[in-house]
CSV table of C-alpha atoms in Angstrom, one decimal:
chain,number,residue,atom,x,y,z
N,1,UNK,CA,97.1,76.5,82.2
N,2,UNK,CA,96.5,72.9,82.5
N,3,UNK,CA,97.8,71.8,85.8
N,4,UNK,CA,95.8,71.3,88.3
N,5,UNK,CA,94.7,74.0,90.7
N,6,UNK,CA,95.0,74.0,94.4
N,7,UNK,CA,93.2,76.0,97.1
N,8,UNK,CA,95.4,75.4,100.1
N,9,UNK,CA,93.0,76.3,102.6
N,10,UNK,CA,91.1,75.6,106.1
N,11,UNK,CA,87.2,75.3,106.5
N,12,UNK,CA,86.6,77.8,108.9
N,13,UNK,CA,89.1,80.1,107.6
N,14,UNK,CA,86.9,83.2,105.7
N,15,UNK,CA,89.5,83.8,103.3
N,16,UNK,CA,89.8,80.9,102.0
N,17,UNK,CA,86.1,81.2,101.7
N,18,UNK,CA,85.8,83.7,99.5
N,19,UNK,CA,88.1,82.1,97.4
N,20,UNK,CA,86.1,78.9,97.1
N,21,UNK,CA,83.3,81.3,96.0
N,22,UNK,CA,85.7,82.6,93.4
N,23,UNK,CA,86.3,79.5,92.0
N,24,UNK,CA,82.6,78.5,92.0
N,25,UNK,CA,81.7,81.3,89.9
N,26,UNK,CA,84.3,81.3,87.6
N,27,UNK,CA,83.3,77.5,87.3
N,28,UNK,CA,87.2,76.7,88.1
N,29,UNK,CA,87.9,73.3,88.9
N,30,UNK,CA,90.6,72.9,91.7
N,31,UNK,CA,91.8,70.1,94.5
N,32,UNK,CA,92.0,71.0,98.3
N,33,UNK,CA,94.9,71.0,100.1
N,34,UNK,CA,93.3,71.1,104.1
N,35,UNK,CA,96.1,72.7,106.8
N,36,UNK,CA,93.8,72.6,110.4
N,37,UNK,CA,94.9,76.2,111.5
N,38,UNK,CA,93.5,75.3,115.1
N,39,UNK,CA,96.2,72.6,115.3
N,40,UNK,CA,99.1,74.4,113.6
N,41,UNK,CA,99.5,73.1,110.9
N,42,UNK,CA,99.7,76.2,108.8
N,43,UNK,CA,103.4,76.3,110.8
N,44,UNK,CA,104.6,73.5,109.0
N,45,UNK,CA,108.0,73.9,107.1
N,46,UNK,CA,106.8,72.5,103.9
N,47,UNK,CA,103.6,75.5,104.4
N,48,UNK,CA,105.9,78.4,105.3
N,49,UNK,CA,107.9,77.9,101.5
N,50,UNK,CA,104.5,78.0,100.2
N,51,UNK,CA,103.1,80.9,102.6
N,52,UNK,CA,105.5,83.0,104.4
N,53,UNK,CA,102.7,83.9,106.6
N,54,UNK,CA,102.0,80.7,107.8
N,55,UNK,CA,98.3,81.4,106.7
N,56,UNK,CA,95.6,80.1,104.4
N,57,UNK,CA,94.5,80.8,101.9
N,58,UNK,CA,97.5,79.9,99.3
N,59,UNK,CA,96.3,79.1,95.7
N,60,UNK,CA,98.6,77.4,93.0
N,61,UNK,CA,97.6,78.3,89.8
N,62,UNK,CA,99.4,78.8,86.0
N,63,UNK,CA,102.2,77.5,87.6
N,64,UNK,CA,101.9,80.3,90.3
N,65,UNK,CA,101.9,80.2,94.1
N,66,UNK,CA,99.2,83.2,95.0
N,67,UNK,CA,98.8,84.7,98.6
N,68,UNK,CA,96.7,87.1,100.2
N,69,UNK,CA,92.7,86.5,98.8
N,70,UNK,CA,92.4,90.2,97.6
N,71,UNK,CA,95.5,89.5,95.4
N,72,UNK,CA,94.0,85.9,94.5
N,73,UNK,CA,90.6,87.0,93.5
N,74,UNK,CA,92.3,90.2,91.5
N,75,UNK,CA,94.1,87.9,89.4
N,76,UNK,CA,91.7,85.5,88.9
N,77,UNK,CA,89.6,88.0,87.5
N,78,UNK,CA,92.7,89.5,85.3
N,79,UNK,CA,93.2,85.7,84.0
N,80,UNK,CA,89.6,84.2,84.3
N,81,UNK,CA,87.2,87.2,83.5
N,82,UNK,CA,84.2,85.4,82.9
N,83,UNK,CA,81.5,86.3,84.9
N,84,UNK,CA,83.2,90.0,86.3
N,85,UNK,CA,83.9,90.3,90.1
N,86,UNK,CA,83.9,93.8,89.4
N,87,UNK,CA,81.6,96.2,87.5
N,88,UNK,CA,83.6,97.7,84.1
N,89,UNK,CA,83.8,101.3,85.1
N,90,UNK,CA,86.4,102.8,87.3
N,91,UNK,CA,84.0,104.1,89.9
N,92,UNK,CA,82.0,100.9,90.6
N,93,UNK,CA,85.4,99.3,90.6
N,94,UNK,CA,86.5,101.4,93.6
N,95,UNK,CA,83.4,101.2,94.9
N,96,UNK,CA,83.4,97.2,95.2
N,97,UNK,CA,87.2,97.6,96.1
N,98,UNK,CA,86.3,99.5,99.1
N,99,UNK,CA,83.7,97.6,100.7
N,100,UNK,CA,85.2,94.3,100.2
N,101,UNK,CA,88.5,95.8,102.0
N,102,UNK,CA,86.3,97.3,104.5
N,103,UNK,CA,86.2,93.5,105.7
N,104,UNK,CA,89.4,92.3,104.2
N,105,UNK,CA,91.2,95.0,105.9
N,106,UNK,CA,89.2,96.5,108.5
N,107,UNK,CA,87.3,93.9,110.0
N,108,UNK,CA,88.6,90.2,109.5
N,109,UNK,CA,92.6,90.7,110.0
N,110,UNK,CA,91.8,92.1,113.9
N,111,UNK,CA,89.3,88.9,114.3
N,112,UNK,CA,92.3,86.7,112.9
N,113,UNK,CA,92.8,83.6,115.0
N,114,UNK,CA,96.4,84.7,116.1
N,115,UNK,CA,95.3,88.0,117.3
N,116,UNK,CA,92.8,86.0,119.4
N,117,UNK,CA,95.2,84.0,120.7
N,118,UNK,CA,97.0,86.8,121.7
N,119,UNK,CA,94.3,88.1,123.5
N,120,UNK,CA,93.7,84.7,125.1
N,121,UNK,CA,97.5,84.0,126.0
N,122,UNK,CA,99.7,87.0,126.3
N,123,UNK,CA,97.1,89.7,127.3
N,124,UNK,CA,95.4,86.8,129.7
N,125,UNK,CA,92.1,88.2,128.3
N,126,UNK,CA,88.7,85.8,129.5
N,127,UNK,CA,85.9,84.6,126.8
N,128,UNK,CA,83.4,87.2,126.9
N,129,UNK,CA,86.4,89.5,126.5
N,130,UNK,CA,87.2,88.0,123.4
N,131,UNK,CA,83.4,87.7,122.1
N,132,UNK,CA,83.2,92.0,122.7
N,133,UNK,CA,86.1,92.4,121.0
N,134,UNK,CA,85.4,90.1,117.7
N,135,UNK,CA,81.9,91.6,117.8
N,136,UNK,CA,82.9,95.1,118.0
N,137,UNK,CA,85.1,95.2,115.0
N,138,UNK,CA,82.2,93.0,112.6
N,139,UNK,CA,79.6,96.0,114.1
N,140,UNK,CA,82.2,99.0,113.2
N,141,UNK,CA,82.6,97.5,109.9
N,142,UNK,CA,79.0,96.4,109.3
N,143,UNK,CA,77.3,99.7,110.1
N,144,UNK,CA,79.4,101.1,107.4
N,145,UNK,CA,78.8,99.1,105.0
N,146,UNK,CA,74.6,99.0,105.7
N,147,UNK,CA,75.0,102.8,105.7
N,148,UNK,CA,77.0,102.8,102.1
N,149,UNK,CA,74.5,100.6,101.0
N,150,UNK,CA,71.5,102.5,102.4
N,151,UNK,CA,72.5,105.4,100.6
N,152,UNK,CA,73.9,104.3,97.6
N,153,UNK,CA,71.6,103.7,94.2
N,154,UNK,CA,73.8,101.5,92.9
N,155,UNK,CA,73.0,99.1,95.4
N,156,UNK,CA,70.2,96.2,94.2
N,157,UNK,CA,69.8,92.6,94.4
N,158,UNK,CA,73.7,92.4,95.6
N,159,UNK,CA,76.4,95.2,97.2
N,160,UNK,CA,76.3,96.9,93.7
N,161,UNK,CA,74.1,96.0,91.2
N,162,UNK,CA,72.1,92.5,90.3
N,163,UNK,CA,75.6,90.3,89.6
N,164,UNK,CA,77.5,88.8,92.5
N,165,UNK,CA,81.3,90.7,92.3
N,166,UNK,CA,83.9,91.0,95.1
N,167,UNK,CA,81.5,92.4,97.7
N,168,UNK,CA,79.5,90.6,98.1
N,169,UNK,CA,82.5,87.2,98.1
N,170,UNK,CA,83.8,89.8,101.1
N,171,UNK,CA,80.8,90.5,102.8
N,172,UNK,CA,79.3,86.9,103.0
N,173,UNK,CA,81.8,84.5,104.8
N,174,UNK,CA,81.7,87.7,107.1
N,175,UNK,CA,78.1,87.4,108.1
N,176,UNK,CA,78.7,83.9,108.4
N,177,UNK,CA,81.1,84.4,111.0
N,178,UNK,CA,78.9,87.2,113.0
N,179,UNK,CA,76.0,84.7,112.9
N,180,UNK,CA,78.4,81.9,114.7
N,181,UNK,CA,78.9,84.5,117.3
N,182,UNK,CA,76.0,85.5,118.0
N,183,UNK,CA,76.0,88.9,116.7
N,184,UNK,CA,73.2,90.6,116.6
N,185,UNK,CA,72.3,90.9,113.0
N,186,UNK,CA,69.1,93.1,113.2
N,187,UNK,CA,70.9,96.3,112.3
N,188,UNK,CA,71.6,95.5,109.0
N,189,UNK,CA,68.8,94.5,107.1
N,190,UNK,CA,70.5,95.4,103.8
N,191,UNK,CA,73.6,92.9,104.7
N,192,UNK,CA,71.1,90.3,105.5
N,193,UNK,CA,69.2,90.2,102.8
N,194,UNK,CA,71.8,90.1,100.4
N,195,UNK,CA,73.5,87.4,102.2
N,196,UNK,CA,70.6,85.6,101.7
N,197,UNK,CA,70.2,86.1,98.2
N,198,UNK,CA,74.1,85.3,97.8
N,199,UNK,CA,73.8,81.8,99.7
N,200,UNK,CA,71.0,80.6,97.7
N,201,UNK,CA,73.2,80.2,94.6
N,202,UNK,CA,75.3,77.0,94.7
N,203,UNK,CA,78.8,78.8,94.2
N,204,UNK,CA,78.7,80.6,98.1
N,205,UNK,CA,76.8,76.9,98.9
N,206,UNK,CA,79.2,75.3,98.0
N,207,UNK,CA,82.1,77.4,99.9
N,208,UNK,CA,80.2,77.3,103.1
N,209,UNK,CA,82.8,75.9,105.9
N,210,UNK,CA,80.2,73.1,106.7
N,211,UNK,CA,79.8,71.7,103.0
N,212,UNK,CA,84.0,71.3,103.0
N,213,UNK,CA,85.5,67.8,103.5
N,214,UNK,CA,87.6,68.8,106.7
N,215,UNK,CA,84.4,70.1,108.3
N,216,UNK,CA,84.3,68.5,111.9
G,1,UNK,CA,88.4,115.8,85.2
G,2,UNK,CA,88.8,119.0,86.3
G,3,UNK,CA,87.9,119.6,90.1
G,4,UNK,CA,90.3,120.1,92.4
G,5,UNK,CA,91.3,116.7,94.2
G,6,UNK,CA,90.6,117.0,97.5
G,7,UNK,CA,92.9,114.4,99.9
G,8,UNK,CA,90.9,114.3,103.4
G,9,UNK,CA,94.0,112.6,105.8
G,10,UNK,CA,96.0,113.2,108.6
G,11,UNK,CA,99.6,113.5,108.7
G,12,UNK,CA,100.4,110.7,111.1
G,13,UNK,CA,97.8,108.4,109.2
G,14,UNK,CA,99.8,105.9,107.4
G,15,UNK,CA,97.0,104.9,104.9
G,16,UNK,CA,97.2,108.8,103.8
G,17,UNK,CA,100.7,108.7,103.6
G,18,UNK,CA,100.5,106.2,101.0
G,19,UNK,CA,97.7,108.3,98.9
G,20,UNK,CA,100.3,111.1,99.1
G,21,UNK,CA,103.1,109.0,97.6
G,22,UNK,CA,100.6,107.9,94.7
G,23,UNK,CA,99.3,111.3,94.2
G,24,UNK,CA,103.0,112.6,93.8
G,25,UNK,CA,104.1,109.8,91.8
G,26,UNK,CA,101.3,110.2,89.3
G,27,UNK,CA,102.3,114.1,89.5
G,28,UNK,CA,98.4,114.9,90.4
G,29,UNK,CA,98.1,118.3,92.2
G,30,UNK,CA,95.7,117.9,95.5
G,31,UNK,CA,94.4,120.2,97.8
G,32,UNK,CA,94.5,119.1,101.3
G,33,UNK,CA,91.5,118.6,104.0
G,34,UNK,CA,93.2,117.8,107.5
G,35,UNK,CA,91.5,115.7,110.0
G,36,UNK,CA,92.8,115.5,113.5
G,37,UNK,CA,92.1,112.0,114.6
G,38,UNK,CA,93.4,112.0,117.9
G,39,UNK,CA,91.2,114.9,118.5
G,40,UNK,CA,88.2,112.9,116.7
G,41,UNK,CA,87.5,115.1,114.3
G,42,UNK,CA,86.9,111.9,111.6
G,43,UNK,CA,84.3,111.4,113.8
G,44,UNK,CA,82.4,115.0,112.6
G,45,UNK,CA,78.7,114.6,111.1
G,46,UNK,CA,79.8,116.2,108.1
G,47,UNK,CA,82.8,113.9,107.5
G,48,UNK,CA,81.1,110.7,108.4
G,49,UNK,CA,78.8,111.6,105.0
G,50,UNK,CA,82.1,111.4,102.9
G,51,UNK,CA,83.3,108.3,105.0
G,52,UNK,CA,81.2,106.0,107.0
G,53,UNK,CA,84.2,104.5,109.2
G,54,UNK,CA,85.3,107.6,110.1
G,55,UNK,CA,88.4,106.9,108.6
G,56,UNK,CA,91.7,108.6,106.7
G,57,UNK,CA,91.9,108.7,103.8
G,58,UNK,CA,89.3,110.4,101.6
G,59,UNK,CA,89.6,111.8,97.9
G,60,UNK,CA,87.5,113.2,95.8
G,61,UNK,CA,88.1,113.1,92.7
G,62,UNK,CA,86.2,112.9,89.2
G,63,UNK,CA,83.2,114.1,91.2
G,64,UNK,CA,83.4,110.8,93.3
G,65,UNK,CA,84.2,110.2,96.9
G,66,UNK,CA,86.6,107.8,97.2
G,67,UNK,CA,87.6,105.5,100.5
G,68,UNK,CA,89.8,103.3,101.5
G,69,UNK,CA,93.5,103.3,100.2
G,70,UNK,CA,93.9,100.3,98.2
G,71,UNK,CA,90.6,101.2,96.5
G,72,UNK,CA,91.8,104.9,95.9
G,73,UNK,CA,95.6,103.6,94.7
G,74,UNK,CA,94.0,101.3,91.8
G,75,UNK,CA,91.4,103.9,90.6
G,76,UNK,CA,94.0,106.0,90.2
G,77,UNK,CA,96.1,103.6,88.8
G,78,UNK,CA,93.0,103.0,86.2
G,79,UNK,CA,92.5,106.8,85.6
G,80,UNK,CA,96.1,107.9,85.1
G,81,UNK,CA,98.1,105.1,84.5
G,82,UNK,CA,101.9,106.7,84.4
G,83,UNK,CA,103.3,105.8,85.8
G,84,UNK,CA,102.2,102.5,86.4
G,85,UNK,CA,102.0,101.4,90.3
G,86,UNK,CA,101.7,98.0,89.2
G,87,UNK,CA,103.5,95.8,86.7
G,88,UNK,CA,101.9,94.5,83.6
G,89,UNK,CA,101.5,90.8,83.7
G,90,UNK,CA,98.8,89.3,86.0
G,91,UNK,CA,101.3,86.7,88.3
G,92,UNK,CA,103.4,90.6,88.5
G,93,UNK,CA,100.3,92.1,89.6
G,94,UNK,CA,99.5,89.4,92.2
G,95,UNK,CA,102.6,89.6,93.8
G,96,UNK,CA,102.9,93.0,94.3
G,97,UNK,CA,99.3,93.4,95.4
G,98,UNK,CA,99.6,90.5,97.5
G,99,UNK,CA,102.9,92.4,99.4
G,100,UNK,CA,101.0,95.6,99.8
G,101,UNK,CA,98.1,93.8,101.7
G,102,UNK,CA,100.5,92.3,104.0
G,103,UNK,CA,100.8,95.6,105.3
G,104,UNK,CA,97.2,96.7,104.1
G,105,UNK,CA,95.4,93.9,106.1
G,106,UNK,CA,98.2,91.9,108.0
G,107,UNK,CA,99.8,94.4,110.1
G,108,UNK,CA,98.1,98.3,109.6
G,109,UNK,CA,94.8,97.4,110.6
G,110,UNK,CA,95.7,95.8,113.9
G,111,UNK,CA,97.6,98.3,115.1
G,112,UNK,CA,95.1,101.2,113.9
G,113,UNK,CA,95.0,104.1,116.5
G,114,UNK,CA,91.2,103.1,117.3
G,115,UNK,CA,92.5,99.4,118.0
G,116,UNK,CA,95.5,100.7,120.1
G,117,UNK,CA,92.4,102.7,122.2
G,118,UNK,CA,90.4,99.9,122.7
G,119,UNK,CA,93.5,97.6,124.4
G,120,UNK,CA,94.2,101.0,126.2
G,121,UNK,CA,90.6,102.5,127.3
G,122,UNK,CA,88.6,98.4,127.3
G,123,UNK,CA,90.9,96.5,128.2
G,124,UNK,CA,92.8,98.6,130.6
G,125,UNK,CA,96.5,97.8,128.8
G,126,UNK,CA,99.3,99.7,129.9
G,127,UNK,CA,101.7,101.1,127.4
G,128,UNK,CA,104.6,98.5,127.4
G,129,UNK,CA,102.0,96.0,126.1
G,130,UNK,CA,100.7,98.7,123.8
G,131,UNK,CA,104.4,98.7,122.3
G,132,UNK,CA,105.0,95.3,122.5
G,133,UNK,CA,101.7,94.8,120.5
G,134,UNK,CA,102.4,96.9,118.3
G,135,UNK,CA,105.8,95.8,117.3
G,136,UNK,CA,104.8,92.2,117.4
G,137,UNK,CA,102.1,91.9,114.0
G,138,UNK,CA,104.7,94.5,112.0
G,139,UNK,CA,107.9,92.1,112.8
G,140,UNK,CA,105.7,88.9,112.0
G,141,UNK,CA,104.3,91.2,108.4
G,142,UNK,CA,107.9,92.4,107.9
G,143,UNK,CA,109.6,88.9,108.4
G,144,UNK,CA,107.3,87.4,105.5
G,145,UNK,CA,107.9,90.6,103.1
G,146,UNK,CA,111.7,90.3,103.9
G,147,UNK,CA,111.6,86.2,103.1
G,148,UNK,CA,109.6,86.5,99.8
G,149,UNK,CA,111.9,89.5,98.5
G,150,UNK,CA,114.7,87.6,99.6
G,151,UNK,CA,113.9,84.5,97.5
G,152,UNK,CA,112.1,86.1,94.4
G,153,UNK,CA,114.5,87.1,91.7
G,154,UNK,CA,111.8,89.7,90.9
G,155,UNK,CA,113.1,92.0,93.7
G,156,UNK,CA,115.3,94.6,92.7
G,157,UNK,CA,115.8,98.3,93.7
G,158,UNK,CA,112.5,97.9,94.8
G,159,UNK,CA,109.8,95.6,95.7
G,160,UNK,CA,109.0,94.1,92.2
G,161,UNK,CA,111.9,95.2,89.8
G,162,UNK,CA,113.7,99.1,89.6
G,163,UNK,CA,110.6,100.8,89.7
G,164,UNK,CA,108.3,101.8,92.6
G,165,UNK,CA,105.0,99.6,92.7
G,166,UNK,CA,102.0,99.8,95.3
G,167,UNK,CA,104.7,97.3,97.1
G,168,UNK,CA,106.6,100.2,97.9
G,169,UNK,CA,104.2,102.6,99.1
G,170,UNK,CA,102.5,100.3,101.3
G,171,UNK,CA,105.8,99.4,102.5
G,172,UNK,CA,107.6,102.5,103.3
G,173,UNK,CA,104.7,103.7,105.6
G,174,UNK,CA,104.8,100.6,107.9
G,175,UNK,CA,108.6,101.4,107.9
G,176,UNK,CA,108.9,104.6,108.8
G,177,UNK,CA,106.3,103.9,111.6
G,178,UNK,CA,108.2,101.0,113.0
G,179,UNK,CA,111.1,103.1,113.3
G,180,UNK,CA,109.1,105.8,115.2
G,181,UNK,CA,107.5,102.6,117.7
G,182,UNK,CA,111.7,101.9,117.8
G,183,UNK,CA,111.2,98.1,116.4
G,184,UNK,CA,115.1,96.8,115.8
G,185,UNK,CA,114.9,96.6,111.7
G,186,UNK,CA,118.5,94.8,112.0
G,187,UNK,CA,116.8,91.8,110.8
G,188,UNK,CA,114.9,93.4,107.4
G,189,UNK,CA,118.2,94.6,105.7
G,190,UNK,CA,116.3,94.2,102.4
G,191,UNK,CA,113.4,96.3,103.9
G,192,UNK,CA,115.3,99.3,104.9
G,193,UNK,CA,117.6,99.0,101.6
G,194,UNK,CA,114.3,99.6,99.2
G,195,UNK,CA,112.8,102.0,102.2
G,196,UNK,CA,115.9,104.2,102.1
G,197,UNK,CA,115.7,104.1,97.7
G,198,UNK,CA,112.2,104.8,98.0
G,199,UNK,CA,113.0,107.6,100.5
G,200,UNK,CA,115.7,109.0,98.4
G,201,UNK,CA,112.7,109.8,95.8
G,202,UNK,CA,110.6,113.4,96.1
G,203,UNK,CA,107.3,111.9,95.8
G,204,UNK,CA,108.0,109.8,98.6
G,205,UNK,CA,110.1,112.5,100.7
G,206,UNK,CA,107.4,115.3,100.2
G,207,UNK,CA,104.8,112.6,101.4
G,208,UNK,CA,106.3,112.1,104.7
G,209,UNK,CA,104.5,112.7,107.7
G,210,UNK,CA,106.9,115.3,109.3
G,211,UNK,CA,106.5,117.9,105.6
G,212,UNK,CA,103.2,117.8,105.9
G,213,UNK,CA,101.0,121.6,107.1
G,214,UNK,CA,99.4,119.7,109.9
G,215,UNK,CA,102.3,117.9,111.3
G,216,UNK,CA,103.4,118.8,114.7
């Protein structure tokens, strides 16, 4: 377990967001690898052996070459499990699982750069097109969560309890990305303030895109 | 542990599909709650209480309301764990979880029926480019499932190995709706091999959309 680990990632990308967070908490040291998805570069032959996807982020690890951030953070937690990403029981484990895929899943895939640029080049779709549309899936998938939340008592300082776990790593880069587009955040009072209390600890500090060294 | 387990889907839902195969493997009896989403009825009052997206699927179970399906598949993975839908050994684990969320995040959620009516009733899309976008994120998902099964000496019958993982019924879903959207599957001759093993198994048969009560 002592080579070095690498975060093959992008600064902007929210995936590989939440698994710089990861890392942070789990005090992990690692080494970027930077791939600038706005000029291709995730394309690159050498990338594609890595990530069949030709997406970020890709994490090398134990010898390991981990895809897909769910899959990262789940073994990271298996392999690293100090602090938890996820409460101990089986309920608060679904729980977490859920909302954190309601953005893995139901929100950031359709906001995904290449589906934007399909919007933008095959379906010949103008700006403000593509600003409803990104905003409209964040909103869906936001007013779910503030309503889980609302409703939930095992909601608190974070998405489920007083510790940080996979949630909230989901929900943050999210509201990150809603903020950079304007969305209007006054909705969701819940999701703001615990965004809030998340950013104020150095590990999401740390991951935000602007505190990375290929931030331009 | 002694409530009935209620499964709130839809035949045609692919996400419920998948519960159904993990509810059959695992040999738990379920009672079914239909919800006819092209009629919106996920959109009731009374359903949006068990599930704020107004989504498919739903299960209770344990006296908790569970949501979405990668969430449900490794609670009950937790809760009844033979047989296993994942393997033992953390880089296993990743691997297989990272090829379910290809489908689960890559290429489901973009083509969801409430995405397909936003290109059709927003943006004024005719069908062909409906198809064509439909076909076009599961041929990019299923060309990066193919390439990593094709170079991971892990593959066997199935995904990971000779036994069914969460690989598989994430997989077989996306498969059997590609073939319905007529996508050419000529080049995933490793996909429709482990589809048509997978297939060949009850749980999986029995799942199907077309042996369900509310198909038609």
């Amino acid at each position: 377990m002592n080579d070095p680990v690498t975060l093959h990632g992008y600064y902007r990308s929210s995936a590989s967001f939440r698994v710089r967070i990861a890392l942070n908490l789990k005090a992990i040291a690692y080494e970027d690898a930077f791939h600038h998805l706005r000029r291709g570069e995730q394309r690159a032959p050498d990338y594609l052996k890595l990530n069949r996807q030709g997406l970020v982020p890709t994490l090398g690890i134990d010898g390991q070459v981990l895809v897909q951030s769910l899959s990262i953070l789940e073994y990271l937690d298996e392999t690293r499990p100090n602090p938890p990403l996820l409460p101990a029981d089986p309920a608060g484990r679904a729980r977490v699982r859920a909302l954190a895929q309601i953005v893995a899943c139901d929100i950031h895939p359709i906001d995904n750069l290449r589906v934007l640029n399909y919007l933008r080049k095959t379906l010949h779709q103008p700006e403000d097109a593509i600003k409803d549309w990104y905003n409209r899936w964040i909103a869906d998938g936001f007013e779910a969560i503030e309503g889980m939340l609302a409703t939930n008592p095992e909601a608190g300082r974070f998405c489920h309890g007083d510790s940080v776990t996979m949630a909230d790593i989901y929900l943050v880069p999210q509201v990150v990305n809603a903020r950079n587009f304007d969305l209007d955040m006054t909705p969701f009072p819940i999701l703001q303030r615990i965004s809030e209390a998340a950013l104020a600890m150095p590990a999401f500090e740390r991951a935000m895109p602007s505190n990375q060294k290929d931030f331009e």
